[in-house]
CSV table of C-alpha atoms in Angstrom, one decimal:
chain,number,residue,atom,x,y,z
A,125,MET,CA,81.5,136.9,-78.9
A,126,LEU,CA,80.8,137.1,-82.8
A,127,VAL,CA,78.1,140.0,-83.7
A,128,PHE,CA,76.6,139.8,-87.3
A,129,LEU,CA,74.5,142.7,-88.8
A,130,LEU,CA,71.3,141.5,-90.4
A,131,ARG,CA,69.0,142.9,-92.5
A,132,HIS,CA,65.1,142.5,-91.7
A,133,ASP,CA,62.6,144.6,-93.8
A,134,ASN,CA,65.0,147.1,-94.7
A,135,VAL,CA,66.1,147.1,-91.1
A,136,MET,CA,69.6,146.4,-89.9
A,137,THR,CA,69.6,144.7,-86.9
A,138,ARG,CA,72.2,142.9,-84.2
A,139,ALA,CA,72.2,139.1,-83.8
A,140,SER,CA,74.3,136.5,-82.1
A,141,PRO,CA,75.7,133.5,-84.2
A,142,THR,CA,72.5,131.2,-82.9
A,143,GLY,CA,70.0,133.4,-84.8
A,144,TYR,CA,71.1,134.3,-87.8
A,145,ALA,CA,70.4,132.3,-90.6
A,146,ASP,CA,66.9,133.7,-91.6
A,147,GLY,CA,68.6,137.1,-91.6
A,148,ILE,CA,71.5,135.8,-94.0
A,149,VAL,CA,68.8,133.5,-96.4
A,150,ALA,CA,67.0,137.1,-96.5
A,151,ILE,CA,70.4,138.9,-97.8
A,152,THR,CA,70.9,136.1,-100.3
A,153,GLU,CA,67.7,136.2,-101.8
A,154,GLU,CA,67.6,140.1,-102.1
A,155,LEU,CA,71.1,140.2,-103.6
A,156,VAL,CA,70.1,137.4,-106.3
A,157,VAL,CA,67.1,139.1,-107.0
A,158,THR,CA,68.5,142.6,-107.5
A,159,SER,CA,71.7,141.0,-109.5
A,160,GLN,CA,69.0,139.1,-111.8
A,161,ALA,CA,67.0,142.4,-112.2
A,162,ARG,CA,70.4,144.6,-112.6
A,163,ARG,CA,71.1,141.9,-115.6
A,164,ALA,CA,68.1,141.9,-117.0
A,165,HIS,CA,68.3,145.9,-117.4
A,166,GLN,CA,71.6,145.9,-119.1
A,167,ALA,CA,70.1,143.1,-121.7
A,168,ALA,CA,67.5,145.2,-122.7
A,169,VAL,CA,69.2,148.5,-122.8
A,170,ARG,CA,72.5,146.8,-124.4
A,171,PRO,CA,72.5,146.9,-128.5
A,172,PRO,CA,72.8,143.7,-130.0
A,173,VAL,CA,76.2,142.4,-130.6
A,174,LYS,CA,77.3,142.5,-134.7
A,175,PRO,CA,79.2,139.9,-135.6
A,176,PRO,CA,82.7,141.0,-136.7
A,177,VAL,CA,82.9,141.7,-140.5
A,178,LYS,CA,84.8,138.9,-142.3
A,179,LEU,CA,87.0,139.1,-145.2
A,180,SER,CA,84.4,137.3,-147.4
A,181,ASP,CA,82.0,140.1,-146.5
A,182,VAL,CA,84.5,142.6,-147.8
A,183,ALA,CA,84.9,140.5,-151.0
A,184,ALA,CA,81.4,140.6,-151.6
A,185,ALA,CA,80.5,144.2,-151.3
A,186,ALA,CA,83.4,144.7,-153.5
A,187,ALA,CA,82.3,142.3,-155.9
A,188,VAL,CA,85.6,140.6,-155.9
A,189,ALA,CA,87.3,137.2,-155.1
A,190,PRO,CA,88.7,136.8,-151.4
A,191,MET,CA,91.7,136.5,-152.7
A,192,THR,CA,91.7,140.1,-154.7
A,193,VAL,CA,91.1,141.3,-150.8
A,194,SER,CA,93.9,139.6,-149.5
A,195,ARG,CA,96.2,141.2,-152.1
A,196,VAL,CA,94.9,144.3,-151.5
A,197,LEU,CA,95.9,144.2,-147.9
A,198,ASN,CA,99.3,142.4,-148.2
A,199,THR,CA,100.4,142.9,-151.8
A,200,PRO,CA,98.9,145.8,-153.1
A,201,ASP,CA,101.3,146.7,-156.3
A,202,ARG,CA,99.8,143.4,-157.5
A,203,VAL,CA,96.1,144.4,-157.9
A,204,SER,CA,95.2,147.0,-160.2
A,205,PRO,CA,94.6,150.9,-159.2
A,206,ALA,CA,90.8,150.7,-159.7
A,207,THR,CA,90.4,147.4,-158.1
A,208,ALA,CA,92.3,148.4,-155.0
A,209,GLN,CA,90.1,151.8,-154.2
A,210,ARG,CA,86.8,149.5,-154.7
A,211,VAL,CA,88.3,147.2,-151.9
A,212,ARG,CA,89.4,149.8,-149.8
A,213,GLU,CA,86.3,151.7,-150.0
A,214,ALA,CA,84.3,148.4,-148.9
A,215,ILE,CA,86.8,147.9,-146.2
A,216,ASP,CA,85.8,151.4,-144.9
A,217,ARG,CA,82.3,151.4,-145.6
A,218,LEU,CA,82.3,147.8,-143.3
A,219,GLY,CA,84.8,148.7,-140.9
A,220,TYR,CA,87.0,145.8,-141.4
A,221,VAL,CA,89.7,144.9,-139.5
A,222,PRO,CA,92.0,142.2,-140.8
A,223,ASN,CA,93.5,139.9,-138.6
A,224,LEU,CA,96.9,140.6,-139.3
A,225,ILE,CA,98.3,137.6,-137.0
A,226,ALA,CA,96.2,135.1,-138.2
A,227,GLY,CA,97.3,136.1,-141.7
A,228,GLY,CA,101.3,136.1,-140.5
A,229,LEU,CA,100.6,132.6,-139.2
A,230,SER,CA,99.4,131.5,-142.5
A,231,SER,CA,102.0,133.1,-144.5
A,232,ARG,CA,105.0,133.4,-142.3
A,233,ARG,CA,104.8,137.3,-142.9
A,234,THR,CA,103.0,139.8,-140.4
A,235,ARG,CA,104.0,143.0,-142.9
A,236,MET,CA,105.5,144.3,-139.8
A,237,VAL,CA,108.9,146.0,-139.9
A,238,ALA,CA,110.8,146.8,-136.6
A,239,ALA,CA,113.2,149.8,-136.3
A,240,ILE,CA,115.3,150.5,-133.5
A,241,VAL,CA,116.5,154.1,-132.5
A,242,PRO,CA,118.6,155.5,-129.8
A,243,THR,CA,116.1,158.6,-129.3
A,244,MET,CA,113.1,160.7,-131.3
A,245,ALA,CA,114.8,164.1,-129.4
A,246,HIS,CA,117.1,164.3,-132.2
A,247,PRO,CA,115.8,165.7,-135.5
A,248,MET,CA,118.0,163.7,-137.7
A,249,PHE,CA,116.5,160.5,-136.6
A,250,VAL,CA,112.7,162.0,-136.7
A,251,GLU,CA,113.8,162.5,-140.3
A,252,LEU,CA,115.3,159.1,-140.8
A,253,VAL,CA,112.2,157.3,-139.1
A,254,GLN,CA,109.6,159.2,-141.3
A,255,THR,CA,111.5,158.8,-144.6
A,256,PHE,CA,111.8,154.7,-143.6
A,257,THR,CA,108.0,154.6,-142.5
A,258,ASP,CA,106.6,156.5,-145.4
A,259,ALA,CA,108.4,154.3,-148.0
A,260,LEU,CA,107.6,151.0,-146.1
A,261,ARG,CA,103.9,151.8,-145.9
A,262,ALA,CA,103.7,152.9,-149.6
A,263,ARG,CA,104.7,149.2,-150.0
A,264,GLY,CA,101.8,147.5,-147.4
A,265,TYR,CA,104.2,147.8,-144.0
A,266,GLU,CA,104.0,149.1,-140.7
A,267,VAL,CA,106.6,150.2,-138.9
A,268,MET,CA,107.2,149.2,-134.8
A,269,LEU,CA,109.5,151.6,-132.9
A,270,SER,CA,111.4,151.1,-130.6
A,271,LEU,CA,113.9,153.4,-128.6
A,272,SER,CA,117.3,151.9,-127.1
A,273,GLY,CA,118.1,155.1,-125.5
A,274,TYR,CA,122.2,155.5,-124.8
A,275,GLY,CA,123.6,152.3,-122.8
A,276,ASP,CA,120.6,152.4,-120.5
A,277,VAL,CA,118.6,149.5,-121.7
A,278,ASP,CA,120.5,146.0,-122.0
A,279,GLU,CA,120.6,145.8,-125.9
A,280,ALA,CA,120.3,141.7,-126.0
A,281,THR,CA,117.1,142.3,-123.9
A,282,LEU,CA,115.6,144.8,-126.3
A,283,VAL,CA,116.5,142.8,-129.4
A,284,ARG,CA,115.4,139.4,-128.0
A,285,ALA,CA,111.9,141.2,-127.1
A,286,VAL,CA,111.7,142.7,-130.7
A,287,LEU,CA,112.4,140.2,-132.5
A,288,ALA,CA,109.9,138.1,-130.1
A,289,ARG,CA,107.0,140.1,-132.1
A,290,ARG,CA,108.2,138.2,-135.4
A,291,PRO,CA,109.0,141.3,-137.6
A,292,ASP,CA,109.3,140.5,-141.4
A,293,ALA,CA,112.4,143.1,-141.2
A,294,LEU,CA,114.5,144.9,-138.9
A,295,LEU,CA,116.3,147.9,-138.8
A,296,VAL,CA,119.1,148.6,-135.9
A,297,THR,CA,120.9,151.8,-135.2
A,298,GLY,CA,125.1,151.2,-134.8
A,299,THR,CA,127.1,148.2,-135.5
A,300,THR,CA,128.7,147.7,-132.5
A,301,HIS,CA,126.6,144.7,-130.6
A,302,ASP,CA,127.5,142.2,-127.6
A,303,ALA,CA,128.1,138.7,-128.5
A,304,PRO,CA,124.2,137.8,-127.8
A,305,THR,CA,122.9,140.0,-129.8
A,306,ARG,CA,125.0,140.0,-132.6
A,307,GLN,CA,124.1,135.9,-132.6
A,308,MET,CA,120.1,136.8,-132.2
A,309,LEU,CA,120.7,139.2,-135.5
A,310,ALA,CA,122.6,136.9,-137.6
A,311,ASP,CA,120.0,133.7,-136.5
A,312,ALA,CA,116.7,135.7,-136.9
A,313,ALA,CA,116.5,134.8,-140.8
A,314,ILE,CA,115.0,138.2,-141.5
A,315,PRO,CA,116.6,140.9,-143.8
A,316,VAL,CA,118.8,143.1,-141.1
A,317,VAL,CA,120.0,146.9,-141.7
A,318,GLU,CA,122.4,148.5,-139.4
A,319,ILE,CA,122.7,152.1,-139.8
A,320,PHE,CA,124.4,155.1,-139.0
A,321,GLU,CA,128.2,153.4,-138.0
A,322,VAL,CA,130.7,152.2,-140.1
A,323,ALA,CA,131.8,148.1,-140.0
A,324,ARG,CA,134.0,145.8,-141.4
A,325,ARG,CA,131.9,143.2,-141.0
A,326,PRO,CA,128.0,144.1,-140.7
A,327,VAL,CA,125.4,141.3,-139.6
A,328,ASP,CA,123.8,141.6,-143.2
A,329,MET,CA,123.1,145.4,-145.0
A,330,LEU,CA,124.8,148.5,-144.0
A,331,VAL,CA,123.8,152.0,-144.3
A,332,ALA,CA,127.0,153.6,-142.8
A,333,VAL,CA,128.0,157.3,-141.4
A,334,ASP,CA,131.5,157.6,-141.6
A,335,HIS,CA,132.0,159.6,-137.9
A,336,GLU,CA,135.6,159.3,-137.6
A,337,ALA,CA,136.0,160.9,-141.3
A,338,VAL,CA,133.7,164.0,-140.2
A,339,GLY,CA,135.9,164.6,-137.0
A,340,GLU,CA,138.8,164.5,-139.5
A,341,ALA,CA,137.4,166.8,-141.8
A,342,VAL,CA,136.1,169.4,-139.5
A,343,ALA,CA,139.6,169.6,-137.8
A,344,GLY,CA,141.2,170.2,-141.3
A,345,TYR,CA,138.5,172.8,-141.6
A,346,PHE,CA,139.8,174.7,-138.6
A,347,ARG,CA,143.3,174.4,-139.4
A,348,ALA,CA,142.9,176.0,-142.6
A,349,ARG,CA,141.7,179.0,-141.2
A,350,GLY,CA,144.5,179.3,-139.2
A,351,HIS,CA,143.7,177.5,-136.0
A,352,ALA,CA,146.2,176.1,-133.5
A,353,THR,CA,144.0,175.7,-130.6
A,354,TYR,CA,141.0,173.2,-130.0
A,355,ALA,CA,138.4,171.8,-127.7
A,356,VAL,CA,135.8,169.3,-128.5
A,357,PHE,CA,132.7,168.5,-126.6
A,358,ALA,CA,131.2,165.1,-127.0
A,359,ALA,CA,128.4,163.3,-126.1
A,360,ALA,CA,128.6,159.6,-124.2
A,361,ASP,CA,127.6,157.5,-127.3
A,362,PRO,CA,129.6,155.6,-129.7
A,363,ARG,CA,129.4,157.9,-132.3
A,364,ALA,CA,129.7,161.2,-131.1
A,365,GLN,CA,133.0,159.8,-129.0
A,366,ALA,CA,134.0,158.6,-132.8
A,367,ARG,CA,133.7,161.9,-133.9
A,368,GLY,CA,135.3,163.8,-131.1
A,369,CYS,CA,138.0,161.4,-130.9
A,370,ALA,CA,138.7,161.6,-134.5
A,371,PHE,CA,138.7,165.4,-134.5
A,372,ALA,CA,140.9,165.8,-131.4
A,373,ALA,CA,143.6,163.0,-132.6
A,374,ALA,CA,143.6,165.2,-136.5
A,375,ALA,CA,144.2,168.1,-134.6
A,376,ARG,CA,147.5,167.0,-132.5
A,377,ARG,CA,148.7,165.3,-135.5
A,378,ALA,CA,148.9,168.6,-137.3
A,379,GLY,CA,150.6,170.0,-134.3
A,380,GLY,CA,147.6,171.8,-132.4
A,381,THR,CA,147.1,172.0,-128.9
A,382,VAL,CA,143.7,170.7,-127.8
A,383,LEU,CA,142.7,171.9,-124.2
A,384,ALA,CA,139.6,170.3,-123.6
A,385,GLU,CA,138.0,166.9,-124.7
A,386,THR,CA,134.7,166.7,-122.7
A,387,VAL,CA,132.4,164.1,-122.5
A,388,ALA,CA,128.8,165.3,-122.1
A,389,PRO,CA,125.7,163.4,-120.9
A,390,ALA,CA,123.7,161.6,-123.6
A,391,PRO,CA,121.7,162.7,-125.1
A,392,SER,CA,123.1,166.2,-125.8
A,393,THR,CA,121.2,168.9,-124.2
A,394,ILE,CA,122.1,172.8,-124.2
A,395,THR,CA,122.4,172.6,-120.6
A,396,ALA,CA,125.7,170.3,-120.8
A,397,GLY,CA,126.9,172.8,-123.6
A,398,ARG,CA,126.6,175.6,-121.1
A,399,ALA,CA,128.5,173.3,-118.1
A,400,ALA,CA,131.0,172.2,-120.9
A,401,LEU,CA,132.2,175.7,-121.6
A,402,ARG,CA,132.0,176.9,-118.1
A,403,ALA,CA,134.8,174.4,-117.0
A,404,LEU,CA,137.1,175.8,-120.1
A,405,LEU,CA,136.7,179.2,-119.3
A,406,PRO,CA,139.7,179.3,-117.2
A,407,ASP,CA,141.6,178.7,-120.5
A,408,LEU,CA,139.3,181.5,-122.4
A,409,LEU,CA,139.7,184.1,-120.3
A,410,ALA,CA,143.3,183.3,-119.4
A,411,PRO,CA,145.6,186.6,-120.2
A,412,ALA,CA,146.9,185.2,-123.1
A,413,ARG,CA,143.3,184.5,-124.3
A,414,PRO,CA,144.0,181.7,-127.0
A,415,ARG,CA,141.5,181.6,-129.8
A,416,VAL,CA,139.9,178.4,-129.5
A,417,ALA,CA,138.2,176.0,-132.2
A,418,LEU,CA,135.9,174.2,-130.7
A,419,PHE,CA,134.1,171.1,-131.9
A,420,CYS,CA,131.0,169.7,-130.5
A,421,SER,CA,129.2,166.2,-131.3
A,422,SER,CA,125.6,167.8,-131.6
A,423,ASP,CA,124.2,171.8,-132.3
A,424,LEU,CA,122.3,171.5,-129.1
A,425,LEU,CA,125.7,171.5,-127.4
A,426,ALA,CA,127.2,173.9,-129.7
A,427,PHE,CA,124.0,176.5,-129.0
A,428,GLY,CA,124.5,176.1,-125.4
A,429,ALA,CA,128.4,176.7,-125.5
A,430,MET,CA,127.8,180.0,-127.7
A,431,VAL,CA,125.0,180.9,-125.2
A,432,GLU,CA,127.6,180.9,-121.8
A,433,ALA,CA,130.3,182.2,-124.1
A,434,ARG,CA,128.4,185.2,-124.7
A,435,ALA,CA,127.3,185.5,-120.9
A,436,HIS,CA,131.1,185.9,-120.2
A,437,GLY,CA,131.6,188.3,-122.6
A,438,ILE,CA,133.7,185.9,-125.1
A,439,ALA,CA,133.5,186.8,-128.6
A,440,VAL,CA,132.2,184.3,-131.3
A,441,PRO,CA,134.1,183.6,-133.7
A,442,ASP,CA,136.9,186.6,-132.7
A,443,GLN,CA,137.6,184.1,-129.6
A,444,LEU,CA,136.0,181.2,-129.5
A,445,ALA,CA,135.1,179.6,-133.2
A,446,VAL,CA,132.5,177.0,-133.1
A,447,CYS,CA,131.1,174.1,-135.0
A,448,GLY,CA,128.2,171.9,-134.5
A,449,PHE,CA,126.9,168.3,-136.0
A,450,GLY,CA,123.1,167.7,-137.0
A,451,ASP,CA,122.3,170.9,-138.8
A,452,PHE,CA,119.3,171.6,-136.3
A,453,GLU,CA,117.0,174.3,-137.5
A,454,LEU,CA,118.5,176.3,-134.5
A,455,SER,CA,122.1,176.1,-136.0
A,456,ALA,CA,120.8,178.9,-138.5
A,457,VAL,CA,118.8,181.2,-136.7
A,458,SER,CA,121.3,181.6,-133.6
A,459,ASP,CA,123.1,184.6,-133.4
A,460,PRO,CA,125.3,184.2,-135.0
A,461,PRO,CA,124.1,181.6,-136.7
A,462,PHE,CA,126.7,178.7,-136.2
A,463,THR,CA,128.8,176.6,-138.7
A,464,THR,CA,127.3,172.7,-138.3
A,465,VAL,CA,127.8,169.3,-139.8
A,466,SER,CA,124.8,167.8,-142.2
A,467,VAL,CA,124.6,164.6,-142.5
A,468,GLU,CA,120.9,164.0,-144.5
A,469,GLY,CA,118.9,161.7,-141.7
A,470,ALA,CA,116.3,161.2,-145.0
A,471,GLN,CA,118.7,159.6,-147.1
A,472,VAL,CA,119.4,157.2,-144.4
A,473,GLY,CA,115.8,156.5,-143.7
A,474,GLN,CA,115.1,156.0,-147.6
A,475,HIS,CA,118.5,153.8,-148.5
A,476,ALA,CA,117.4,151.5,-145.6
A,477,ALA,CA,114.1,151.1,-146.6
A,478,ALA,CA,114.7,150.4,-150.1
A,479,PHE,CA,117.6,147.8,-149.0
A,480,LEU,CA,114.8,145.8,-147.0
A,481,LEU,CA,112.3,146.1,-149.4
A,482,GLU,CA,114.2,144.7,-152.0
A,483,ARG,CA,114.8,142.0,-149.9
A,484,LEU,CA,111.5,141.2,-148.7
A,485,ALA,CA,110.5,141.2,-152.6
A,486,GLY,CA,112.7,138.4,-153.5
A,487,ASP,CA,113.1,134.6,-152.4
A,488,PRO,CA,114.0,134.4,-148.9
A,489,ASP,CA,115.9,131.2,-149.9
A,490,ALA,CA,118.0,133.0,-152.6
A,491,PRO,CA,121.8,134.1,-151.8
A,492,ARG,CA,121.7,137.3,-149.8
A,493,PRO,CA,123.2,140.4,-151.9
A,494,ALA,CA,125.6,142.4,-149.8
A,495,ARG,CA,124.4,145.7,-149.8
A,496,ARG,CA,126.3,148.3,-148.3
A,497,GLU,CA,126.0,152.6,-149.0
A,498,THR,CA,127.8,155.4,-147.3
A,499,VAL,CA,125.6,158.4,-146.6
A,500,PRO,CA,127.4,161.8,-147.5
A,501,TYR,CA,128.2,164.8,-145.1
A,502,ARG,CA,129.3,168.1,-145.5
A,503,ILE,CA,130.2,171.1,-143.4
A,504,ILE,CA,128.0,174.1,-143.4
A,505,GLU,CA,129.6,177.2,-143.1
A,506,ARG,CA,128.3,180.1,-141.4
A,507,GLY,CA,128.9,182.8,-138.7
A,508,SER,CA,130.4,181.2,-135.8
A,509,SER,CA,133.6,180.1,-137.6
């Protein structure tokens, strides 16, 4: 038999199915009254909802036309500094939040530029994103940042998701894309700048770093200092591998011996550098004890290798000469400071922003000029080599 708990005058009683109607009605009426009282109380204490501030309200407060407010928001360079300042003060005073989605639908512009980079754990990418963002923000654009990682995210899926947000332009790291990604980039009908790699046929614009040239230059640097035995630790990403493979090939072409071409996990870590150096210990501690020149695709790998070398009594640079890549702060403050390759990430960001802004300011139907820039690198010699 079913049993119900009923309430009569604040007392819970047991009843059979044949005698529950009065109790159910009482409960229902009490719930309705309680709910109505609660809503009345909430309405009494809730402050009245203010209507949203409109663009016309800002215009009236700043004593300008609505079109002027729109220009301050979208093309601030077309408004005098004094007028723009007055409009911004009115925006701040009124708490106006523009509806950028509606504005984008009407103007086909979102004032948003997307940037896809592999990581923000690398100081070079931090510099790049900061300078890129600063340059675009000065012209009224904001940056939507997306991290692609190192092979753990499907590129086509990521690019499709980014383009679905309808950015006005796109920065993408790398030039090696699968066919679906390349087609999406070509069909996007927005300015695209690829960065950090060399390409014979870039999708659109290109700010390149020649990683093969970097590897060859480091091999030449060591060779000029009398080295004939080499090793390379390179992370498992295309740019690091390009540097590492070019280094090993150049060393062999010059008649040198390459003891190890170690592939470390990406992104690079100090721990991976220590592990790679441990695997090289049988050669470094052999009776003949060859003097080895080690090139690491990242300063983090280089630092880890030096820490492990010291732990095993291997002298740097007498037994092991080390060169990293990136010119991280730790390369200058380690003991000893170590040689590294410097590539200005800030320059990459500046060039990329300049290319996109130039295109965005022009006629979208005009022929697109081919813009290419290769950012220089330099070897910074320190105590490790």
